[in-house]
C-alpha cells in the first residue's frame, strides 16, 4: 500500500477571501467595456475577466457582477467598445473601477466605427455586440460577437497580479518565435 499523498501546499477551505487570494495568482490584463447609454451618456467598467472565446465566428467574453450599476446601462447598447488598457492607463482603470454615475468624466474617448465608446490611448480595441448572457453565480457571463477591431498604442499592457497593478516583462528565456 502506498502512503496517502500529503495535501498540496496552501490548501484551505473555499471561502470568498481564499477564492480571491488563490485566483489572484492568475495574472490578467484589464479592459474597459464602454458605450453610450440610452440617454447618450458615456458608461463603462473595468474588467479583468475579458478573454477570447472563438476565432470563427469571432467571439469574446467577460463576466459582470450582479451588483454592477454600469452593466444595466451598457447591456442594451447596440455596440460595446472593449479597450485593452496599457500600463500608462492605471488612472483610467481606477476611474472605471470606481462607483458613480459619471465614471468617464475627463476620460478621453473616441467612437468606434459602429458608435461604441473606445478609450483613447488603449493598446488594442474591439467593437462588439452582445450575443448572449449566461447567469453564473453572482456574475453573468457575457458573450460578444466581434465586428471591428484594431491595434492601438505600442505601450506595455496593464496587468494585475495578486491584486496589484504591474506590467509585462519578457522572460529572459523567451525567443523571437515564442508568440
Ligand atoms: C483590475 C480590475 C478588474 C475588474 N474586473 C471586473 C470584472 O471582470 N467584472 C466585474 O464585474 N467587475 C470588475 N471589476 C470592478 C468593476 O470595474 C467596477 O468596479 C464595478 O463594476 C463597479 O462599478 P459599476 O457599479 O459602475 O459597475 C474590476 C476592477 C478592477 C480594478
PDB file of C-alpha atoms and ligand atoms in Angstrom:
ATOM      1  CA  UNK A   1       0.000   0.000   0.000  1.00  0.00           C
ATOM      2  CA  UNK A   2       1.380   3.387  -0.929  1.00  0.00           C
ATOM      3  CA  UNK A   3       1.417   6.233   1.578  1.00  0.00           C
ATOM      4  CA  UNK A   4      -1.514   8.704   1.258  1.00  0.00           C
ATOM      5  CA  UNK A   5      -0.372  11.836  -0.542  1.00  0.00           C
ATOM      6  CA  UNK A   6       0.138  14.937   1.609  1.00  0.00           C
ATOM      7  CA  UNK A   7      -2.309  17.787   0.945  1.00  0.00           C
ATOM      8  CA  UNK A   8      -0.883  20.218  -1.617  1.00  0.00           C
ATOM      9  CA  UNK A   9       0.776  23.331  -0.208  1.00  0.00           C
ATOM     10  CA  UNK A  10      -1.528  26.115   0.889  1.00  0.00           C
ATOM     11  CA  UNK A  11      -4.726  24.010   0.914  1.00  0.00           C
ATOM     12  CA  UNK A  12      -7.694  25.525   2.769  1.00  0.00           C
ATOM     13  CA  UNK A  13     -11.454  25.982   2.878  1.00  0.00           C
ATOM     14  CA  UNK A  14     -13.154  27.604  -0.129  1.00  0.00           C
ATOM     15  CA  UNK A  15     -14.106  30.977   1.311  1.00  0.00           C
ATOM     16  CA  UNK A  16     -14.572  34.173  -0.740  1.00  0.00           C
ATOM     17  CA  UNK A  17     -11.294  35.524   0.707  1.00  0.00           C
ATOM     18  CA  UNK A  18      -9.345  32.372  -0.218  1.00  0.00           C
ATOM     19  CA  UNK A  19     -11.020  32.295  -3.638  1.00  0.00           C
ATOM     20  CA  UNK A  20      -9.813  35.867  -4.311  1.00  0.00           C
ATOM     21  CA  UNK A  21      -6.360  35.077  -2.944  1.00  0.00           C
ATOM     22  CA  UNK A  22      -5.938  31.893  -4.988  1.00  0.00           C
ATOM     23  CA  UNK A  23      -7.353  33.336  -8.220  1.00  0.00           C
ATOM     24  CA  UNK A  24      -5.203  36.444  -7.723  1.00  0.00           C
ATOM     25  CA  UNK A  25      -2.186  34.280  -8.565  1.00  0.00           C
ATOM     26  CA  UNK A  26      -3.532  34.062 -12.113  1.00  0.00           C
ATOM     27  CA  UNK A  27      -2.253  37.300 -13.645  1.00  0.00           C
ATOM     28  CA  UNK A  28      -4.572  39.075 -16.064  1.00  0.00           C
ATOM     29  CA  UNK A  29      -4.813  42.079 -18.295  1.00  0.00           C
ATOM     30  CA  UNK A  30      -7.572  44.612 -17.915  1.00  0.00           C
ATOM     31  CA  UNK A  31     -10.017  46.053 -20.426  1.00  0.00           C
ATOM     32  CA  UNK A  32     -12.561  48.854 -20.398  1.00  0.00           C
ATOM     33  CA  UNK A  33     -16.065  47.911 -21.592  1.00  0.00           C
ATOM     34  CA  UNK A  34     -17.846  51.109 -22.572  1.00  0.00           C
ATOM     35  CA  UNK A  35     -20.669  52.563 -24.635  1.00  0.00           C
ATOM     36  CA  UNK A  36     -23.159  55.397 -24.649  1.00  0.00           C
ATOM     37  CA  UNK A  37     -26.231  54.533 -22.585  1.00  0.00           C
ATOM     38  CA  UNK A  38     -29.842  55.010 -23.721  1.00  0.00           C
ATOM     39  CA  UNK A  39     -29.611  58.703 -22.782  1.00  0.00           C
ATOM     40  CA  UNK A  40     -26.405  59.166 -24.748  1.00  0.00           C
ATOM     41  CA  UNK A  41     -24.204  59.347 -21.635  1.00  0.00           C
ATOM     42  CA  UNK A  42     -20.851  57.509 -21.517  1.00  0.00           C
ATOM     43  CA  UNK A  43     -20.886  54.424 -19.267  1.00  0.00           C
ATOM     44  CA  UNK A  44     -18.251  51.787 -18.622  1.00  0.00           C
ATOM     45  CA  UNK A  45     -16.419  49.469 -16.261  1.00  0.00           C
ATOM     46  CA  UNK A  46     -13.002  47.845 -15.969  1.00  0.00           C
ATOM     47  CA  UNK A  47     -12.889  44.048 -16.398  1.00  0.00           C
ATOM     48  CA  UNK A  48     -10.081  41.560 -15.908  1.00  0.00           C
ATOM     49  CA  UNK A  49     -12.389  38.675 -16.907  1.00  0.00           C
ATOM     50  CA  UNK A  50     -12.154  39.617 -20.600  1.00  0.00           C
ATOM     51  CA  UNK A  51     -10.955  36.724 -22.763  1.00  0.00           C
ATOM     52  CA  UNK A  52     -11.078  35.400 -26.313  1.00  0.00           C
ATOM     53  CA  UNK A  53     -13.544  32.556 -26.924  1.00  0.00           C
ATOM     54  CA  UNK A  54     -13.732  31.679 -30.646  1.00  0.00           C
ATOM     55  CA  UNK A  55     -11.918  32.598 -33.869  1.00  0.00           C
ATOM     56  CA  UNK A  56     -14.652  31.501 -36.327  1.00  0.00           C
ATOM     57  CA  UNK A  57     -17.003  33.189 -35.608  1.00  0.00           C
ATOM     58  CA  UNK A  58     -15.002  35.780 -33.668  1.00  0.00           C
ATOM     59  CA  UNK A  59     -16.301  35.752 -30.085  1.00  0.00           C
ATOM     60  CA  UNK A  60     -15.015  37.168 -26.822  1.00  0.00           C
ATOM     61  CA  UNK A  61     -16.449  37.119 -23.308  1.00  0.00           C
ATOM     62  CA  UNK A  62     -16.260  38.894 -19.975  1.00  0.00           C
ATOM     63  CA  UNK A  63     -18.056  38.485 -16.645  1.00  0.00           C
ATOM     64  CA  UNK A  64     -20.006  41.168 -14.821  1.00  0.00           C
ATOM     65  CA  UNK A  65     -21.038  41.159 -11.152  1.00  0.00           C
ATOM     66  CA  UNK A  66     -24.789  41.264 -10.469  1.00  0.00           C
ATOM     67  CA  UNK A  67     -24.089  44.350  -8.337  1.00  0.00           C
ATOM     68  CA  UNK A  68     -22.757  46.377 -11.283  1.00  0.00           C
ATOM     69  CA  UNK A  69     -24.642  49.616 -11.808  1.00  0.00           C
ATOM     70  CA  UNK A  70     -22.898  50.242 -15.132  1.00  0.00           C
ATOM     71  CA  UNK A  71     -23.846  46.975 -16.822  1.00  0.00           C
ATOM     72  CA  UNK A  72     -27.641  47.669 -16.906  1.00  0.00           C
ATOM     73  CA  UNK A  73     -26.775  50.926 -18.723  1.00  0.00           C
ATOM     74  CA  UNK A  74     -24.484  49.127 -21.180  1.00  0.00           C
ATOM     75  CA  UNK A  75     -26.204  45.841 -21.938  1.00  0.00           C
ATOM     76  CA  UNK A  76     -28.719  47.207 -24.439  1.00  0.00           C
ATOM     77  CA  UNK A  77     -26.250  49.355 -26.332  1.00  0.00           C
ATOM     78  CA  UNK A  78     -26.137  48.067 -29.899  1.00  0.00           C
ATOM     79  CA  UNK A  79     -22.360  48.066 -29.856  1.00  0.00           C
ATOM     80  CA  UNK A  80     -19.915  47.739 -26.956  1.00  0.00           C
ATOM     81  CA  UNK A  81     -16.383  49.084 -27.124  1.00  0.00           C
ATOM     82  CA  UNK A  82     -13.676  46.990 -25.477  1.00  0.00           C
ATOM     83  CA  UNK A  83     -10.386  48.819 -24.942  1.00  0.00           C
ATOM     84  CA  UNK A  84      -7.358  46.846 -23.751  1.00  0.00           C
ATOM     85  CA  UNK A  85      -5.575  49.127 -21.306  1.00  0.00           C
ATOM     86  CA  UNK A  86      -1.861  49.885 -21.300  1.00  0.00           C
ATOM     87  CA  UNK A  87       0.219  50.405 -18.172  1.00  0.00           C
ATOM     88  CA  UNK A  88       0.059  54.169 -18.767  1.00  0.00           C
ATOM     89  CA  UNK A  89      -3.714  53.914 -18.164  1.00  0.00           C
ATOM     90  CA  UNK A  90      -3.822  52.890 -14.497  1.00  0.00           C
ATOM     91  CA  UNK A  91      -5.665  56.146 -13.597  1.00  0.00           C
ATOM     92  CA  UNK A  92      -8.332  55.350 -16.235  1.00  0.00           C
ATOM     93  CA  UNK A  93      -8.609  51.804 -14.876  1.00  0.00           C
ATOM     94  CA  UNK A  94      -9.084  53.121 -11.338  1.00  0.00           C
ATOM     95  CA  UNK A  95     -11.687  55.598 -12.521  1.00  0.00           C
ATOM     96  CA  UNK A  96     -13.641  52.881 -14.342  1.00  0.00           C
ATOM     97  CA  UNK A  97     -13.441  50.599 -11.304  1.00  0.00           C
ATOM     98  CA  UNK A  98     -14.994  53.253  -9.069  1.00  0.00           C
ATOM     99  CA  UNK A  99     -18.709  53.566  -8.406  1.00  0.00           C
ATOM    100  CA  UNK A 100     -20.641  56.567  -9.665  1.00  0.00           C
ATOM    101  CA  UNK A 101     -22.921  57.863 -12.401  1.00  0.00           C
ATOM    102  CA  UNK A 102     -20.270  59.748 -14.382  1.00  0.00           C
ATOM    103  CA  UNK A 103     -17.237  57.439 -14.317  1.00  0.00           C
ATOM    104  CA  UNK A 104     -15.907  58.568 -17.682  1.00  0.00           C
ATOM    105  CA  UNK A 105     -15.714  62.232 -16.744  1.00  0.00           C
ATOM    106  CA  UNK A 106     -12.388  63.569 -18.042  1.00  0.00           C
ATOM    107  CA  UNK A 107     -11.554  60.293 -19.828  1.00  0.00           C
ATOM    108  CA  UNK A 108     -10.556  60.915 -23.442  1.00  0.00           C
ATOM    109  CA  UNK A 109     -12.599  58.598 -25.691  1.00  0.00           C
ATOM    110  CA  UNK A 110     -13.354  58.036 -29.389  1.00  0.00           C
ATOM    111  CA  UNK A 111     -16.367  56.482 -31.109  1.00  0.00           C
ATOM    112  CA  UNK A 112     -15.783  53.063 -32.698  1.00  0.00           C
ATOM    113  CA  UNK A 113     -16.954  52.508 -36.319  1.00  0.00           C
ATOM    114  CA  UNK A 114     -20.418  51.417 -35.092  1.00  0.00           C
ATOM    115  CA  UNK A 115     -20.766  54.079 -32.416  1.00  0.00           C
ATOM    116  CA  UNK A 116     -19.449  52.329 -29.290  1.00  0.00           C
ATOM    117  CA  UNK A 117     -17.024  54.066 -26.995  1.00  0.00           C
ATOM    118  CA  UNK A 118     -13.268  53.395 -27.085  1.00  0.00           C
ATOM    119  CA  UNK A 119     -10.828  54.766 -24.528  1.00  0.00           C
ATOM    120  CA  UNK A 120      -8.147  56.872 -26.232  1.00  0.00           C
ATOM    121  CA  UNK A 121      -4.618  55.550 -25.790  1.00  0.00           C
ATOM    122  CA  UNK A 122      -5.645  51.890 -25.400  1.00  0.00           C
ATOM    123  CA  UNK A 123      -3.198  49.278 -26.696  1.00  0.00           C
ATOM    124  CA  UNK A 124      -5.875  47.490 -28.754  1.00  0.00           C
ATOM    125  CA  UNK A 125      -9.628  47.648 -29.207  1.00  0.00           C
ATOM    126  CA  UNK A 126     -12.668  45.703 -30.348  1.00  0.00           C
ATOM    127  CA  UNK A 127     -16.188  46.696 -31.234  1.00  0.00           C
ATOM    128  CA  UNK A 128     -18.706  44.013 -30.280  1.00  0.00           C
ATOM    129  CA  UNK A 129     -22.389  43.271 -29.917  1.00  0.00           C
ATOM    130  CA  UNK A 130     -23.815  41.273 -27.023  1.00  0.00           C
ATOM    131  CA  UNK A 131     -24.750  37.838 -28.382  1.00  0.00           C
ATOM    132  CA  UNK A 132     -25.716  36.002 -25.189  1.00  0.00           C
ATOM    133  CA  UNK A 133     -25.685  36.327 -21.440  1.00  0.00           C
ATOM    134  CA  UNK A 134     -25.422  33.358 -19.049  1.00  0.00           C
ATOM    135  CA  UNK A 135     -26.183  33.689 -15.318  1.00  0.00           C
ATOM    136  CA  UNK A 136     -23.226  32.274 -13.360  1.00  0.00           C
ATOM    137  CA  UNK A 137     -23.410  32.549  -9.579  1.00  0.00           C
ATOM    138  CA  UNK A 138     -23.140  36.195  -8.552  1.00  0.00           C
ATOM    139  CA  UNK A 139     -21.959  37.213 -12.061  1.00  0.00           C
ATOM    140  CA  UNK A 140     -23.228  36.975 -15.625  1.00  0.00           C
ATOM    141  CA  UNK A 141     -21.024  35.680 -18.428  1.00  0.00           C
ATOM    142  CA  UNK A 142     -21.418  37.986 -21.418  1.00  0.00           C
ATOM    143  CA  UNK A 143     -20.632  36.503 -24.837  1.00  0.00           C
ATOM    144  CA  UNK A 144     -19.955  39.052 -27.569  1.00  0.00           C
ATOM    145  CA  UNK A 145     -19.597  38.930 -31.344  1.00  0.00           C
ATOM    146  CA  UNK A 146     -16.658  40.967 -32.677  1.00  0.00           C
ATOM    147  CA  UNK A 147     -17.450  43.295 -35.599  1.00  0.00           C
ATOM    148  CA  UNK A 148     -14.392  45.548 -35.787  1.00  0.00           C
ATOM    149  CA  UNK A 149     -11.024  45.520 -34.084  1.00  0.00           C
ATOM    150  CA  UNK A 150      -7.676  47.211 -34.211  1.00  0.00           C
ATOM    151  CA  UNK A 151      -4.319  47.695 -32.586  1.00  0.00           C
ATOM    152  CA  UNK A 152      -3.509  50.825 -30.620  1.00  0.00           C
ATOM    153  CA  UNK A 153      -0.603  52.423 -28.801  1.00  0.00           C
ATOM    154  CA  UNK A 154       2.659  50.458 -28.711  1.00  0.00           C
ATOM    155  CA  UNK A 155       2.753  50.575 -24.904  1.00  0.00           C
ATOM    156  CA  UNK A 156       3.153  47.651 -22.477  1.00  0.00           C
ATOM    157  CA  UNK A 157      -0.086  46.186 -21.070  1.00  0.00           C
ATOM    158  CA  UNK A 158      -1.579  46.989 -17.695  1.00  0.00           C
ATOM    159  CA  UNK A 159      -1.572  43.703 -15.758  1.00  0.00           C
ATOM    160  CA  UNK A 160      -2.901  42.698 -12.344  1.00  0.00           C
ATOM    161  CA  UNK A 161      -1.355  40.069 -10.114  1.00  0.00           C
ATOM    162  CA  UNK A 162      -2.384  39.334  -6.525  1.00  0.00           C
ATOM    163  CA  UNK A 163      -4.481  42.494  -6.607  1.00  0.00           C
ATOM    164  CA  UNK A 164      -1.567  44.720  -7.599  1.00  0.00           C
ATOM    165  CA  UNK A 165      -1.090  46.564 -10.884  1.00  0.00           C
ATOM    166  CA  UNK A 166       2.059  45.981 -12.884  1.00  0.00           C
ATOM    167  CA  UNK A 167       3.246  45.439 -16.406  1.00  0.00           C
ATOM    168  CA  UNK A 168       4.837  42.847 -18.689  1.00  0.00           C
ATOM    169  CA  UNK A 169       8.470  41.803 -18.715  1.00  0.00           C
ATOM    170  CA  UNK A 170       9.575  39.250 -21.335  1.00  0.00           C
ATOM    171  CA  UNK A 171      11.022  36.082 -19.825  1.00  0.00           C
ATOM    172  CA  UNK A 172      14.821  36.000 -20.148  1.00  0.00           C
ATOM    173  CA  UNK A 173      14.455  32.617 -21.899  1.00  0.00           C
ATOM    174  CA  UNK A 174      11.875  33.910 -24.422  1.00  0.00           C
ATOM    175  CA  UNK A 175      12.859  33.559 -28.061  1.00  0.00           C
ATOM    176  CA  UNK A 176      11.747  35.679 -31.030  1.00  0.00           C
ATOM    177  CA  UNK A 177       9.287  32.957 -32.146  1.00  0.00           C
ATOM    178  CA  UNK A 178       7.541  32.451 -28.772  1.00  0.00           C
ATOM    179  CA  UNK A 179       4.366  34.164 -29.970  1.00  0.00           C
TER     180      UNK A 179
HETATM  181  C1  LIG B   1      -8.422  45.282 -12.214  1.00  0.00           C
HETATM  182  C2  LIG B   1      -9.927  45.238 -12.076  1.00  0.00           C
HETATM  183  C3  LIG B   1     -10.634  44.228 -12.703  1.00  0.00           C
HETATM  184  C4  LIG B   1     -12.015  44.152 -12.582  1.00  0.00           C
HETATM  185  N1  LIG B   1     -12.669  43.157 -13.226  1.00  0.00           N
HETATM  186  C5  LIG B   1     -14.011  43.074 -13.129  1.00  0.00           C
HETATM  187  C6  LIG B   1     -14.703  42.046 -13.839  1.00  0.00           C
HETATM  188  O1  LIG B   1     -14.133  41.233 -14.548  1.00  0.00           O
HETATM  189  N2  LIG B   1     -16.058  42.024 -13.708  1.00  0.00           N
HETATM  190  C7  LIG B   1     -16.742  42.927 -12.928  1.00  0.00           C
HETATM  191  O2  LIG B   1     -17.970  42.849 -12.849  1.00  0.00           O
HETATM  192  N3  LIG B   1     -16.084  43.910 -12.268  1.00  0.00           N
HETATM  193  C8  LIG B   1     -14.756  44.000 -12.357  1.00  0.00           C
HETATM  194  N4  LIG B   1     -14.092  44.999 -11.711  1.00  0.00           N
HETATM  195  C9  LIG B   1     -14.883  46.001 -10.969  1.00  0.00           C
HETATM  196  C10 LIG B   1     -15.540  46.996 -11.945  1.00  0.00           C
HETATM  197  O3  LIG B   1     -14.564  47.671 -12.720  1.00  0.00           O
HETATM  198  C11 LIG B   1     -16.344  48.064 -11.202  1.00  0.00           C
HETATM  199  O4  LIG B   1     -15.686  48.410 -10.047  1.00  0.00           O
HETATM  200  C12 LIG B   1     -17.691  47.540 -10.827  1.00  0.00           C
HETATM  201  O5  LIG B   1     -18.368  47.180 -11.978  1.00  0.00           O
HETATM  202  C13 LIG B   1     -18.495  48.593 -10.020  1.00  0.00           C
HETATM  203  O6  LIG B   1     -18.791  49.668 -10.812  1.00  0.00           O
HETATM  204  P1  LIG B   1     -20.227  49.825 -11.503  1.00  0.00           P
HETATM  205  O7  LIG B   1     -21.267  49.792 -10.437  1.00  0.00           O
HETATM  206  O8  LIG B   1     -20.108  51.132 -12.214  1.00  0.00           O
HETATM  207  O9  LIG B   1     -20.404  48.689 -12.466  1.00  0.00           O
HETATM  208  C14 LIG B   1     -12.714  45.107 -11.806  1.00  0.00           C
HETATM  209  C15 LIG B   1     -11.986  46.138 -11.175  1.00  0.00           C
HETATM  210  C16 LIG B   1     -10.613  46.196 -11.303  1.00  0.00           C
HETATM  211  C17 LIG B   1      -9.848  47.314 -10.630  1.00  0.00           C
END
